Short mmCIF file of C-alpha atoms in Angstrom, two decimals:
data_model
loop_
_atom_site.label_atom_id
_atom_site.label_comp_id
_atom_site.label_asym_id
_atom_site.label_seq_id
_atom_site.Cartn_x
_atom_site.Cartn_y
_atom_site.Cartn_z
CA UNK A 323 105.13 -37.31 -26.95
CA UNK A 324 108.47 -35.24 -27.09
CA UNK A 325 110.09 -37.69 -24.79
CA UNK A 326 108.72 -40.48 -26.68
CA UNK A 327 110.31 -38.60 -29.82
CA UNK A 328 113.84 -38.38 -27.67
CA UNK A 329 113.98 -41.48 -26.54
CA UNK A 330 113.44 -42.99 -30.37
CA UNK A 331 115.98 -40.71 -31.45
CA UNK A 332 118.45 -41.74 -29.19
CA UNK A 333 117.98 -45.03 -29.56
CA UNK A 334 118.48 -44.77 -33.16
CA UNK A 335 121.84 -44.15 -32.31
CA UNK A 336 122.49 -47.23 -30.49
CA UNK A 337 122.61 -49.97 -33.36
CA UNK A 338 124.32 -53.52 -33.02
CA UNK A 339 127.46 -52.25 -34.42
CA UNK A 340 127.53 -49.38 -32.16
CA UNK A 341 127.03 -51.90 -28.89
CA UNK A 342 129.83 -54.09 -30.40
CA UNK A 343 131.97 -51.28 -30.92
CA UNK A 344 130.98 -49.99 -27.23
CA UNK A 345 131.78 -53.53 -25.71
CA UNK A 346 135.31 -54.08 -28.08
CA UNK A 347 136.71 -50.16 -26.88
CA UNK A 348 135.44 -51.26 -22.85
CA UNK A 349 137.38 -54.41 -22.72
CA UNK A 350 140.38 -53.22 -24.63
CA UNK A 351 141.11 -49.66 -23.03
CA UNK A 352 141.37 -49.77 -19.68
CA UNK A 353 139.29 -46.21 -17.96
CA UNK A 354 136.62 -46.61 -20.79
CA UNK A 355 132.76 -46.93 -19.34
CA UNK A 356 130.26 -48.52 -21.54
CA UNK A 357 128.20 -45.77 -20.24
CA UNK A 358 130.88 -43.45 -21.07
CA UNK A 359 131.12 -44.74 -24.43
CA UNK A 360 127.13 -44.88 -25.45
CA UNK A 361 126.76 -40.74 -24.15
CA UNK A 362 129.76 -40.14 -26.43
CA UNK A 363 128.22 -41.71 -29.25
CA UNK A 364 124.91 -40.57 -29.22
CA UNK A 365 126.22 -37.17 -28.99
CA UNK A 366 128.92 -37.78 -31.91
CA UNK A 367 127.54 -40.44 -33.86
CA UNK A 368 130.51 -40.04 -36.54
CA UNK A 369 133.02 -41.40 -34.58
CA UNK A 370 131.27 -44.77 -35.08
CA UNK A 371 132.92 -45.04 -38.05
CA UNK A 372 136.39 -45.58 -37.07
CA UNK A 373 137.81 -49.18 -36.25
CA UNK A 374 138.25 -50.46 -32.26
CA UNK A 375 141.55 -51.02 -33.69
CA UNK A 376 142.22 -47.46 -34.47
CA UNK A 377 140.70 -46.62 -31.16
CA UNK A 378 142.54 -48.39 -29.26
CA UNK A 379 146.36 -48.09 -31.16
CA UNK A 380 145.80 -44.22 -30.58
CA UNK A 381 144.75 -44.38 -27.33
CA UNK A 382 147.88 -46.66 -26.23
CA UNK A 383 149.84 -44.46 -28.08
CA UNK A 384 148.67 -40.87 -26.17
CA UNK A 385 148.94 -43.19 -22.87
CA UNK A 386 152.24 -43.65 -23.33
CA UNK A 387 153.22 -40.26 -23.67
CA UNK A 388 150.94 -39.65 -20.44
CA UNK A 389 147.77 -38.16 -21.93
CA UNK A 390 145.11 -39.34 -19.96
CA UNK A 391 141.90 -41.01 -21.08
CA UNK A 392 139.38 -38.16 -20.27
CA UNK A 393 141.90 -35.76 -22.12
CA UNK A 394 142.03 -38.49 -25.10
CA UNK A 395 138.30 -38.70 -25.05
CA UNK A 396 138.30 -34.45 -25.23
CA UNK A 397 141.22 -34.86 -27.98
CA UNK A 398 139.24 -37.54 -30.01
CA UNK A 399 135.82 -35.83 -29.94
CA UNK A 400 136.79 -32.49 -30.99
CA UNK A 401 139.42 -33.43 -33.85
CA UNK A 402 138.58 -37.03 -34.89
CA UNK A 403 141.26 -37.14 -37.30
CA UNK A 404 143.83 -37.75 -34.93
CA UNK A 405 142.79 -41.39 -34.29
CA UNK A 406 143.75 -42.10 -38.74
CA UNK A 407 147.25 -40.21 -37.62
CA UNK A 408 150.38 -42.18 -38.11
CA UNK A 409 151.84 -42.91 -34.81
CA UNK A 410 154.97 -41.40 -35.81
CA UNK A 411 153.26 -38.18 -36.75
CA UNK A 412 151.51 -37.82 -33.51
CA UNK A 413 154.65 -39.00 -31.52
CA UNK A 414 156.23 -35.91 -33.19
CA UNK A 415 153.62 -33.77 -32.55
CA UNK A 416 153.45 -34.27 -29.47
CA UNK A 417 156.62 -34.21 -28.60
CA UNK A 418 156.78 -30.33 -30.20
CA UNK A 419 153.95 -29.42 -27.91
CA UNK A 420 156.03 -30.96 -25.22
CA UNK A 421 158.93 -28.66 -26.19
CA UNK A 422 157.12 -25.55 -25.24
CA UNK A 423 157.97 -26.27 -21.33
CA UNK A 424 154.32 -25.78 -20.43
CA UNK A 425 154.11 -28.21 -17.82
CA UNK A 426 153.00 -31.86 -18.29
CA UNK A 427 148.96 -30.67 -17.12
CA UNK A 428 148.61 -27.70 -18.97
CA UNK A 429 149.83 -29.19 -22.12
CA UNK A 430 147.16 -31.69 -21.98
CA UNK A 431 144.27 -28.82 -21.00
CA UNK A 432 145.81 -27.04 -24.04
CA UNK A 433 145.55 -30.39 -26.54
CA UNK A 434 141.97 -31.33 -24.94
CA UNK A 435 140.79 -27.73 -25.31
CA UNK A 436 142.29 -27.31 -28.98
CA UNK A 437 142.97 -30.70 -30.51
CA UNK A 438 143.55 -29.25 -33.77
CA UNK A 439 147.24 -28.48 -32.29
CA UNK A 440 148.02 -31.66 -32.96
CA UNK A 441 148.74 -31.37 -37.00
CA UNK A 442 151.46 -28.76 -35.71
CA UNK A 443 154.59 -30.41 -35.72
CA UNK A 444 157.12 -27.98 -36.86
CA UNK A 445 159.34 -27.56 -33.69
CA UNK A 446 161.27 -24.44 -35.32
CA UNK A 447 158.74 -22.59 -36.41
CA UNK A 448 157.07 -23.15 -32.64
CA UNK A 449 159.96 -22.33 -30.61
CA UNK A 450 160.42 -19.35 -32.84
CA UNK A 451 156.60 -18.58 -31.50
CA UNK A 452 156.91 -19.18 -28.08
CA UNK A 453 160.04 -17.23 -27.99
CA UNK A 454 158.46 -14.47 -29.48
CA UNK A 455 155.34 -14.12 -27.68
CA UNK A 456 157.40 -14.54 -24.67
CA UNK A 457 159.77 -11.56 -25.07
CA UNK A 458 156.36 -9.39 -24.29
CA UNK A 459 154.36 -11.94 -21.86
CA UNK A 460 157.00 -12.18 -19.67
CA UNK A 461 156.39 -15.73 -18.90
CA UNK A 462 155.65 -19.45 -20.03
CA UNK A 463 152.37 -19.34 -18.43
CA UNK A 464 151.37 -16.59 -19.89
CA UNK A 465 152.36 -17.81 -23.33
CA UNK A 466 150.09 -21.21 -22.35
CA UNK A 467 147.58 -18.71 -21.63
CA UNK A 468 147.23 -16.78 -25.03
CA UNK A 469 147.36 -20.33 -26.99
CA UNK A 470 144.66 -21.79 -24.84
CA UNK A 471 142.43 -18.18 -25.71
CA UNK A 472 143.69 -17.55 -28.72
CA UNK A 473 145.14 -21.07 -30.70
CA UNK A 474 145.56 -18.76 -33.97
CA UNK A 475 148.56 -17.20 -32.51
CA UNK A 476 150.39 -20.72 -33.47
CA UNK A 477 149.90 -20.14 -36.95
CA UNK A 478 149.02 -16.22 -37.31
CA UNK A 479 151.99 -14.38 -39.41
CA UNK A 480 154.07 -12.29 -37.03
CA UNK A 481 153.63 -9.21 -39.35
CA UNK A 482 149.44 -9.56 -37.92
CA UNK A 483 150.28 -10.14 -34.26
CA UNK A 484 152.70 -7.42 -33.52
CA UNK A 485 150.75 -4.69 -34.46
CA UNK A 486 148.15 -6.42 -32.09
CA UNK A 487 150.82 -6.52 -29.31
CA UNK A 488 151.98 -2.96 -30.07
CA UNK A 489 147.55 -1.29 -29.79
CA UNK A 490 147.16 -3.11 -26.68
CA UNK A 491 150.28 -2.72 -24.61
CA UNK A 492 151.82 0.80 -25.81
CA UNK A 493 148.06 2.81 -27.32
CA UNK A 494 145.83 1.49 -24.75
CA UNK A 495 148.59 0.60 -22.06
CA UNK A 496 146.33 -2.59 -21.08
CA UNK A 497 148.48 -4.64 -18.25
CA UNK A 498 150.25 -7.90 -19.72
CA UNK A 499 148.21 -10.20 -17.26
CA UNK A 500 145.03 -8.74 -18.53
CA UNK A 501 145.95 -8.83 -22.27
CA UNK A 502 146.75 -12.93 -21.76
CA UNK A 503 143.26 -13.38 -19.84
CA UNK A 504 141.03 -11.93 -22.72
CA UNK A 505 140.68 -13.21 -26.58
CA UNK A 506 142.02 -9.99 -27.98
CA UNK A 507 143.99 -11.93 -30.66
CA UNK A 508 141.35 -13.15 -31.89
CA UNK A 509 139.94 -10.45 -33.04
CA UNK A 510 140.54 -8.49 -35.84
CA UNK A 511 143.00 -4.93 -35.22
CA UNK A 512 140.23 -3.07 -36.46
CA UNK A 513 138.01 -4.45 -34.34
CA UNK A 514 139.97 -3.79 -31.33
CA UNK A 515 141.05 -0.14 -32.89
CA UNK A 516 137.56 1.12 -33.62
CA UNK A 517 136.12 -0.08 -30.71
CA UNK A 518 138.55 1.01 -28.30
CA UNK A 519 138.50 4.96 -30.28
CA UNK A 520 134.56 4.83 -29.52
CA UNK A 521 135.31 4.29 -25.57
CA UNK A 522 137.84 6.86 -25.86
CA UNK A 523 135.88 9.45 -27.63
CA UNK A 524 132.76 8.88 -24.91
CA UNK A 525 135.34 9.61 -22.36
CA UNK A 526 134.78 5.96 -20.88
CA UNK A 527 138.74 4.69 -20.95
CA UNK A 528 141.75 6.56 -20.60
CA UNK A 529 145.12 4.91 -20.94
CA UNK A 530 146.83 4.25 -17.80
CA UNK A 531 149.69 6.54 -16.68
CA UNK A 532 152.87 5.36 -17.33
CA UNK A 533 153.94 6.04 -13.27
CA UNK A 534 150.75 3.41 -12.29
CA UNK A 535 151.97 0.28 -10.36
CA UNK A 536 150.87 -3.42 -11.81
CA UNK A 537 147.66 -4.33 -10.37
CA UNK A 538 146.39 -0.73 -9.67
CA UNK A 539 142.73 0.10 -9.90
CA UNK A 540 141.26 1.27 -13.17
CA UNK A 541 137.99 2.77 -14.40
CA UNK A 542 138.62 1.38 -17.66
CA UNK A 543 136.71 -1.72 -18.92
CA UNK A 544 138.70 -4.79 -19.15
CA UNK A 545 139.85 -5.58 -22.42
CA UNK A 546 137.69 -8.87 -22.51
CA UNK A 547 134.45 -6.67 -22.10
CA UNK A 548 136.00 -4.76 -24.91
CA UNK A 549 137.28 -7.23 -27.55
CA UNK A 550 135.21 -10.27 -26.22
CA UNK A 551 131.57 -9.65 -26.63
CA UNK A 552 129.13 -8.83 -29.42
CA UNK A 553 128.17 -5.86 -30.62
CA UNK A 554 124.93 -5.54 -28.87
CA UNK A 555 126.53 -6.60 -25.79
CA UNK A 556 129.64 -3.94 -26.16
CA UNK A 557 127.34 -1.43 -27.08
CA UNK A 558 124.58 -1.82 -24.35
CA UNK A 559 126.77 -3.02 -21.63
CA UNK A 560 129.96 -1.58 -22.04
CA UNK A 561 129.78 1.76 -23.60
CA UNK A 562 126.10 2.46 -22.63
CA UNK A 563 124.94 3.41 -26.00
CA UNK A 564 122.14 1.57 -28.38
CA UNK A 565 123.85 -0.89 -31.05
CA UNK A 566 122.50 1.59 -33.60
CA UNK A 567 124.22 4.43 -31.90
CA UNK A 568 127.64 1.88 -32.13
CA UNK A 569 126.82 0.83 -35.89
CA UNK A 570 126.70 4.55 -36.91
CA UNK A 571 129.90 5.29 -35.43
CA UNK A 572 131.61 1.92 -37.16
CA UNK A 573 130.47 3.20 -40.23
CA UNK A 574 131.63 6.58 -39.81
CA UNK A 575 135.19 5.47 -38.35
CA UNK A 576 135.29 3.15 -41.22
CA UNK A 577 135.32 6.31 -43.47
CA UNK A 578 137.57 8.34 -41.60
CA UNK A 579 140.58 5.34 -41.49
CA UNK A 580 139.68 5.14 -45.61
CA UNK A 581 140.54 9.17 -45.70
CA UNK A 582 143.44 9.01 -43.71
CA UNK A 583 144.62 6.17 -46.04
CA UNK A 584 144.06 8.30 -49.13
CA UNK A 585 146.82 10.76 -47.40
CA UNK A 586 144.06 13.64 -46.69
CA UNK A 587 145.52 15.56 -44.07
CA UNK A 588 141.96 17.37 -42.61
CA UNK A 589 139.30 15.08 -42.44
CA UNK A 590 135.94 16.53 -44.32
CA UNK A 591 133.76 18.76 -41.53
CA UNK A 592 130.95 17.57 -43.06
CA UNK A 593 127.87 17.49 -40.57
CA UNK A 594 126.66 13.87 -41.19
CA UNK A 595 130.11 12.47 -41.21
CA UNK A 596 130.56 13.67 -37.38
CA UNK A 597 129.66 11.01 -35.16
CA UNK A 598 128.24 13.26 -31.77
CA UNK A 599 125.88 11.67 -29.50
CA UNK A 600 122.99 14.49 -29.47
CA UNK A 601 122.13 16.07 -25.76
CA UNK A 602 119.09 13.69 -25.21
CA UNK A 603 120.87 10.49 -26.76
CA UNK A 604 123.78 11.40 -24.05
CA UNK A 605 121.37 11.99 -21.52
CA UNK A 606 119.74 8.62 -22.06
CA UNK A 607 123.47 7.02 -21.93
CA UNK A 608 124.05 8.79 -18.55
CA UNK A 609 121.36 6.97 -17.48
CA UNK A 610 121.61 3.60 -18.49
CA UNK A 611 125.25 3.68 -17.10
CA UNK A 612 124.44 4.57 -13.85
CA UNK A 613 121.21 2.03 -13.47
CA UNK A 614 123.68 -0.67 -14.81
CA UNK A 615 126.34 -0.23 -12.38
CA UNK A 616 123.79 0.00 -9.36
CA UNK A 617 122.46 -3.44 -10.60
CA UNK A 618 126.12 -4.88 -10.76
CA UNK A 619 126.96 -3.44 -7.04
CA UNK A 620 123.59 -5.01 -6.13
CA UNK A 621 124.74 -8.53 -7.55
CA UNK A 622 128.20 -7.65 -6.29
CA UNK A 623 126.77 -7.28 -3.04
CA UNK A 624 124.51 -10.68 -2.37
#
């Protein structure tokens, strides 16, 4: 019965004027599958609504400026708008993109992964980006690298990212390759702040010294564990504490930042504003730690 159900649903999908528009967009763009086309319409059923003839000037268009058909397909499905875009518009666009010195594939993985990029076309303002992020990433790639994790960097006030830039790389002395590999920008400075104080204060990550070599071995978690995950999964799996045990402490941190904003100079010794792990609560910890790294030397191992 539930495949019954399925199959009526999909094939509500497929009306005449969704076959006609499949056959018009297969015999007009050359790379296009009618197969290709019906699984993309099922799936998106909106982008029915737009004319073969908008289809097919935008896809001529992004060919000539060498985007590929699988990357227009990506493009088109995830930012539909593009295909009502005046050509000139998009030309420009795409052109600022180009401007960035990426490299003719990774500016297309970037587009296809993000196609929202594409109603940025303000070439000053992006050079002005890329030449900013660059003066602490080191290199181009890397630059490609934090767009494609983080796309709000294109648009993010400077004033917001260099604090960002300033926690990671000076506080927590995180390695530049690692800081471009992780979606630490996305996520809010307090975020990264509190969370990184809680590691610090169980004694699980200690800034590296400033005589280590790039690329030597660390204890520490890697910022994506850190700054990428949930709270139930940073809690459980990174710090080795219950989320409650975490929640309590973001609380408590929360107040302590709001007293150090009010200019207090001691912070209140009050018992229940102290966030300690009691003796059994770290015991417990001690031992969730260790059974979780024996399980991840076990999967390590096979």
């Amino acid at each position: 019965m539930l495949r019954l159900f399925q199959k009526l649903a999909t094939r509500s999908y497929c009306t005449a004027s969704t076959s006609k528009l499949v056959d018009s967009l297969s015999e007009c763009i050359d790379g296009l599958e009618k197969d290709t086309l019906t699984k993309l319409f099922q799936s998106a059923p909106h982008l029915t609504k737009y004319a073969p003839e908008l289809w097919n000037r935008t896809h001529n268009l992004m060919a000539q400026e060498g985007i590929e058909t699988a990357n227009f397909l990506s493009i088109v499905t995830g930012h539909p708008e593009v295909l009502t875009r005046q050509p000139n518009r998009l030309i420009s666009s795409m052109n600022c993109w180009r401007s960035c010195q990426f490299g003719d594939r990774p500016m297309q993985v970037l587009l296809s992964a993000h196609p929202q990029l594409l109603d940025f076309s303000d070439h000053n303002q992006l050079a002005q980006r890329v030449a900013f992020l660059h003066s602490y990433f080191e290199t181009r790639k890397n630059v490609w690298r934090l767009f494609m994790n983080c796309p709000n960097l294109v648009l993010d006030k400077e004033r917001d990212i260099r604090p960002k830039i300033d926690y990671l790389l000076q506080t927590m002395r995180i390695e530049v390759l690692e800081v471009v590999k992780s979606c630490a920008f996305a996520a809010d400075m307090d975020l990264i702040r509190c969370r990184h104080v809680f590691l610090e204060r169980l004694g699980l990550f200690k800034p590296r010294s400033l005589k280590a070599e790039p690329g030597d071995p660390s204890n520490n978690p890697k910022l994506n564990q850190i700054t990428d995950t949930s709270d139930k999964r940073f809690a459980v799996k990174v710090a080795y504490v219950t989320l409650e045990e975490y929640e309590a402490f973001v609380e408590l941190y929360r107040k302590e930042r709001n007293r150090l904003g009010e200019g207090r100079d001691e912070l209140d010794d009050d018992e229940d504003d102290d966030f300690e792990l009691d003796d059994g609560a770290d015991e417990g910890r001690q031992e969730r730690k260790q059974k979780y790294r024996k399980r991840t030397r076990r999967n390590s191992a096979r």
